[in-house]
């Protein structure tokens, strides 16, 4: 298996990846394809895939605002029948190593659904196994859905001297999403 990362829109690679993305997140939780294309056009996003023989096993979309030291892990998905075999952790470890190789990034953020369900608790546990930690108890609810989110962080280059607040991290994520949706 090999990892591929691209900061350029790649129609062929997206075609191979799209089904994992849509199945994992459903049509209401995903960004429309035109928005993802826009993110690439604006230089906001990277696509990471784990594949073998032209078949994609896992994918992730990461993003960052220009001149930011924060990498947002926006989406990560593994084919449903391959979950539980360490592939999600493998692609997450790859993204962490990739981010460490970029001098501008000091931390990776991920937002997690935090309503008390077994699925949400399993996701939080997955991110903790990957080295992320919940910041605090601050929860945010976006206007387009009833789910509550919390911020998790992984420090790439030592902890911040100033403590991070979940509210500030979720505001950064909301700003990133807003910029993603601005067609330009």
mmCIF file of C-alpha atoms in Angstrom:
data_model
loop_
_atom_site.group_PDB
_atom_site.id
_atom_site.type_symbol
_atom_site.label_atom_id
_atom_site.label_comp_id
_atom_site.label_asym_id
_atom_site.label_seq_id
_atom_site.Cartn_x
_atom_site.Cartn_y
_atom_site.Cartn_z
ATOM 1 C CA UNK A 1 0.000 0.000 0.000
ATOM 2 C CA UNK A 2 1.141 3.534 -0.657
ATOM 3 C CA UNK A 3 0.178 6.986 0.527
ATOM 4 C CA UNK A 4 -0.496 9.844 -1.843
ATOM 5 C CA UNK A 5 -0.946 13.486 -0.874
ATOM 6 C CA UNK A 6 -1.940 16.205 -3.297
ATOM 7 C CA UNK A 7 -2.644 19.903 -2.895
ATOM 8 C CA UNK A 8 -3.939 20.070 -6.476
ATOM 9 C CA UNK A 9 -7.367 18.921 -7.606
ATOM 10 C CA UNK A 10 -6.940 15.484 -9.192
ATOM 11 C CA UNK A 11 -10.134 14.381 -10.934
ATOM 12 C CA UNK A 12 -9.032 10.752 -11.308
ATOM 13 C CA UNK A 13 -7.931 10.417 -7.680
ATOM 14 C CA UNK A 14 -11.105 12.087 -6.407
ATOM 15 C CA UNK A 15 -13.204 9.729 -8.549
ATOM 16 C CA UNK A 16 -11.506 6.776 -6.786
ATOM 17 C CA UNK A 17 -11.987 8.420 -3.374
ATOM 18 C CA UNK A 18 -15.469 9.907 -3.631
ATOM 19 C CA UNK A 19 -17.388 6.743 -2.659
ATOM 20 C CA UNK A 20 -15.485 6.304 0.622
ATOM 21 C CA UNK A 21 -16.157 9.953 1.459
ATOM 22 C CA UNK A 22 -19.877 9.826 0.621
ATOM 23 C CA UNK A 23 -20.538 6.489 2.330
ATOM 24 C CA UNK A 24 -18.641 7.420 5.505
ATOM 25 C CA UNK A 25 -20.184 10.838 5.995
ATOM 26 C CA UNK A 26 -23.477 10.742 4.124
ATOM 27 C CA UNK A 27 -24.719 13.418 1.778
ATOM 28 C CA UNK A 28 -25.788 15.769 4.573
ATOM 29 C CA UNK A 29 -22.456 15.717 6.426
ATOM 30 C CA UNK A 30 -20.174 16.118 3.438
ATOM 31 C CA UNK A 31 -19.118 19.246 1.661
ATOM 32 C CA UNK A 32 -20.440 19.242 -1.916
ATOM 33 C CA UNK A 33 -17.826 18.368 -4.529
ATOM 34 C CA UNK A 34 -17.876 21.907 -5.964
ATOM 35 C CA UNK A 35 -16.889 23.231 -2.523
ATOM 36 C CA UNK A 36 -14.037 20.724 -2.235
ATOM 37 C CA UNK A 37 -12.830 21.752 -5.701
ATOM 38 C CA UNK A 38 -13.040 25.371 -4.543
ATOM 39 C CA UNK A 39 -10.931 24.544 -1.480
ATOM 40 C CA UNK A 40 -8.207 23.183 -3.762
ATOM 41 C CA UNK A 41 -8.448 26.173 -6.098
ATOM 42 C CA UNK A 42 -7.980 28.509 -3.119
ATOM 43 C CA UNK A 43 -5.051 26.479 -1.745
ATOM 44 C CA UNK A 44 -6.932 25.570 1.436
ATOM 45 C CA UNK A 45 -6.899 21.795 1.209
ATOM 46 C CA UNK A 46 -4.912 18.606 0.702
ATOM 47 C CA UNK A 47 -6.196 15.141 -0.136
ATOM 48 C CA UNK A 48 -4.449 12.165 1.454
ATOM 49 C CA UNK A 49 -5.188 8.616 0.314
ATOM 50 C CA UNK A 50 -3.971 5.134 1.159
ATOM 51 C CA UNK A 51 -4.207 2.923 -1.883
ATOM 52 C CA UNK A 52 -2.996 -0.242 -3.515
ATOM 53 C CA UNK A 53 -3.339 -1.280 -7.150
ATOM 54 C CA UNK A 54 -5.542 1.694 -7.984
ATOM 55 C CA UNK A 55 -7.980 0.961 -5.113
ATOM 56 C CA UNK A 56 -8.356 3.506 -2.320
ATOM 57 C CA UNK A 57 -8.663 2.030 1.188
ATOM 58 C CA UNK A 58 -8.721 5.257 3.212
ATOM 59 C CA UNK A 59 -8.872 8.984 2.622
ATOM 60 C CA UNK A 60 -8.568 12.254 4.478
ATOM 61 C CA UNK A 61 -9.053 15.909 3.671
ATOM 62 C CA UNK A 62 -6.952 18.381 5.594
ATOM 63 C CA UNK A 63 -7.031 22.126 5.410
ATOM 64 C CA UNK A 64 -5.408 25.279 6.612
ATOM 65 C CA UNK A 65 -5.957 28.984 6.275
ATOM 66 C CA UNK A 66 -3.107 30.856 4.537
ATOM 67 C CA UNK A 67 -0.179 31.629 6.867
ATOM 68 C CA UNK A 68 -1.707 29.528 9.655
ATOM 69 C CA UNK A 69 0.221 27.223 11.975
ATOM 70 C CA UNK A 70 -2.887 25.037 12.393
ATOM 71 C CA UNK A 71 -3.764 22.058 10.229
ATOM 72 C CA UNK A 72 -7.405 21.046 10.370
ATOM 73 C CA UNK A 73 -8.111 17.371 9.819
ATOM 74 C CA UNK A 74 -11.477 17.948 8.182
ATOM 75 C CA UNK A 75 -12.477 14.408 7.115
ATOM 76 C CA UNK A 76 -10.943 10.959 7.584
ATOM 77 C CA UNK A 77 -12.598 7.768 6.368
ATOM 78 C CA UNK A 78 -11.827 4.088 5.850
ATOM 79 C CA UNK A 79 -13.926 1.665 3.815
ATOM 80 C CA UNK A 80 -16.511 0.307 6.248
ATOM 81 C CA UNK A 81 -15.547 -3.352 5.772
ATOM 82 C CA UNK A 82 -11.887 -2.518 6.515
ATOM 83 C CA UNK A 83 -12.475 -0.672 9.787
ATOM 84 C CA UNK A 84 -11.017 -2.129 12.960
ATOM 85 C CA UNK A 85 -7.788 -3.253 11.264
ATOM 86 C CA UNK A 86 -5.604 -0.244 12.062
ATOM 87 C CA UNK A 87 -5.976 1.475 8.679
ATOM 88 C CA UNK A 88 -7.511 4.628 10.186
ATOM 89 C CA UNK A 89 -4.622 4.948 12.632
ATOM 90 C CA UNK A 90 -2.181 4.268 9.805
ATOM 91 C CA UNK A 91 -3.488 7.147 7.660
ATOM 92 C CA UNK A 92 -3.713 9.397 10.728
ATOM 93 C CA UNK A 93 -0.060 8.621 11.604
ATOM 94 C CA UNK A 94 0.879 9.385 7.996
ATOM 95 C CA UNK A 95 -0.887 12.780 8.164
ATOM 96 C CA UNK A 96 0.829 13.582 11.471
ATOM 97 C CA UNK A 97 4.242 12.783 9.941
ATOM 98 C CA UNK A 98 3.341 14.775 6.818
ATOM 99 C CA UNK A 99 2.311 17.785 8.954
ATOM 100 C CA UNK A 100 5.510 17.547 11.026
ATOM 101 C CA UNK A 101 7.498 17.786 7.798
ATOM 102 C CA UNK A 102 5.857 21.153 7.062
ATOM 103 C CA UNK A 103 7.602 23.845 9.136
ATOM 104 C CA UNK A 104 4.512 26.065 9.381
ATOM 105 C CA UNK A 105 2.324 23.565 11.265
ATOM 106 C CA UNK A 106 2.498 23.515 15.068
ATOM 107 C CA UNK A 107 -0.694 21.576 15.786
ATOM 108 C CA UNK A 108 -3.498 19.589 14.207
ATOM 109 C CA UNK A 109 -7.120 20.188 15.154
ATOM 110 C CA UNK A 110 -10.091 17.935 14.707
ATOM 111 C CA UNK A 111 -13.679 18.570 15.698
ATOM 112 C CA UNK A 112 -15.621 15.648 17.080
ATOM 113 C CA UNK A 113 -19.300 15.094 17.635
ATOM 114 C CA UNK A 114 -19.657 14.857 21.391
ATOM 115 C CA UNK A 115 -23.303 14.026 22.057
ATOM 116 C CA UNK A 116 -23.376 10.963 24.341
ATOM 117 C CA UNK A 117 -23.681 8.121 21.834
ATOM 118 C CA UNK A 118 -21.570 4.964 21.519
ATOM 119 C CA UNK A 119 -20.496 6.029 18.007
ATOM 120 C CA UNK A 120 -19.311 9.447 19.160
ATOM 121 C CA UNK A 121 -17.488 7.968 22.165
ATOM 122 C CA UNK A 122 -15.768 5.473 19.831
ATOM 123 C CA UNK A 123 -14.655 8.336 17.549
ATOM 124 C CA UNK A 124 -13.259 10.304 20.486
ATOM 125 C CA UNK A 125 -11.426 7.176 21.652
ATOM 126 C CA UNK A 126 -9.999 6.692 18.132
ATOM 127 C CA UNK A 127 -8.608 10.244 18.102
ATOM 128 C CA UNK A 128 -7.153 9.754 21.576
ATOM 129 C CA UNK A 129 -5.373 6.579 20.365
ATOM 130 C CA UNK A 130 -3.909 8.733 17.575
ATOM 131 C CA UNK A 131 -2.515 11.192 20.147
ATOM 132 C CA UNK A 132 -5.228 13.882 20.170
ATOM 133 C CA UNK A 133 -6.636 15.305 23.378
ATOM 134 C CA UNK A 134 -9.877 17.080 24.179
ATOM 135 C CA UNK A 135 -9.155 20.689 25.045
ATOM 136 C CA UNK A 136 -11.935 21.486 27.510
ATOM 137 C CA UNK A 137 -15.682 21.127 27.908
ATOM 138 C CA UNK A 138 -16.645 23.841 25.412
ATOM 139 C CA UNK A 139 -19.245 22.593 22.911
ATOM 140 C CA UNK A 140 -20.416 24.208 19.694
ATOM 141 C CA UNK A 141 -23.524 23.531 17.629
ATOM 142 C CA UNK A 142 -23.521 24.631 13.981
ATOM 143 C CA UNK A 143 -26.691 26.186 12.611
ATOM 144 C CA UNK A 144 -27.125 23.441 9.983
ATOM 145 C CA UNK A 145 -27.429 20.515 12.406
ATOM 146 C CA UNK A 146 -28.309 19.490 15.931
ATOM 147 C CA UNK A 147 -24.967 17.798 16.738
ATOM 148 C CA UNK A 148 -22.626 19.279 19.325
ATOM 149 C CA UNK A 149 -18.901 19.407 18.618
ATOM 150 C CA UNK A 150 -15.771 19.687 20.730
ATOM 151 C CA UNK A 151 -12.200 20.419 19.681
ATOM 152 C CA UNK A 152 -9.331 17.966 19.963
ATOM 153 C CA UNK A 153 -5.688 18.889 19.390
ATOM 154 C CA UNK A 154 -2.413 17.164 18.677
ATOM 155 C CA UNK A 155 0.699 19.278 19.248
ATOM 156 C CA UNK A 156 3.362 18.732 16.593
ATOM 157 C CA UNK A 157 6.194 20.838 17.980
ATOM 158 C CA UNK A 158 5.740 21.019 21.754
ATOM 159 C CA UNK A 159 2.830 22.384 23.719
ATOM 160 C CA UNK A 160 1.768 25.976 23.350
ATOM 161 C CA UNK A 161 2.937 28.388 26.061
ATOM 162 C CA UNK A 162 -0.564 29.832 26.167
ATOM 163 C CA UNK A 163 -3.279 27.290 26.893
ATOM 164 C CA UNK A 164 -5.579 26.602 23.970
ATOM 165 C CA UNK A 165 -9.302 26.998 24.460
ATOM 166 C CA UNK A 166 -11.826 24.782 22.751
ATOM 167 C CA UNK A 167 -13.944 27.812 21.897
ATOM 168 C CA UNK A 168 -11.054 29.496 20.036
ATOM 169 C CA UNK A 169 -10.237 26.295 18.144
ATOM 170 C CA UNK A 170 -13.848 25.766 17.114
ATOM 171 C CA UNK A 171 -14.029 29.413 15.967
ATOM 172 C CA UNK A 172 -10.954 28.755 13.792
ATOM 173 C CA UNK A 173 -12.661 25.697 12.328
ATOM 174 C CA UNK A 174 -15.849 27.680 11.650
ATOM 175 C CA UNK A 175 -13.784 30.374 9.901
ATOM 176 C CA UNK A 176 -12.110 27.686 7.796
ATOM 177 C CA UNK A 177 -15.492 26.191 6.823
ATOM 178 C CA UNK A 178 -16.863 29.630 5.979
ATOM 179 C CA UNK A 179 -13.848 30.368 3.762
ATOM 180 C CA UNK A 180 -14.264 26.952 2.110
ATOM 181 C CA UNK A 181 -17.801 27.798 1.076
ATOM 182 C CA UNK A 182 -16.912 31.205 -0.376
ATOM 183 C CA UNK A 183 -16.762 30.614 -4.088
ATOM 184 C CA UNK A 184 -13.931 32.494 -5.648
#
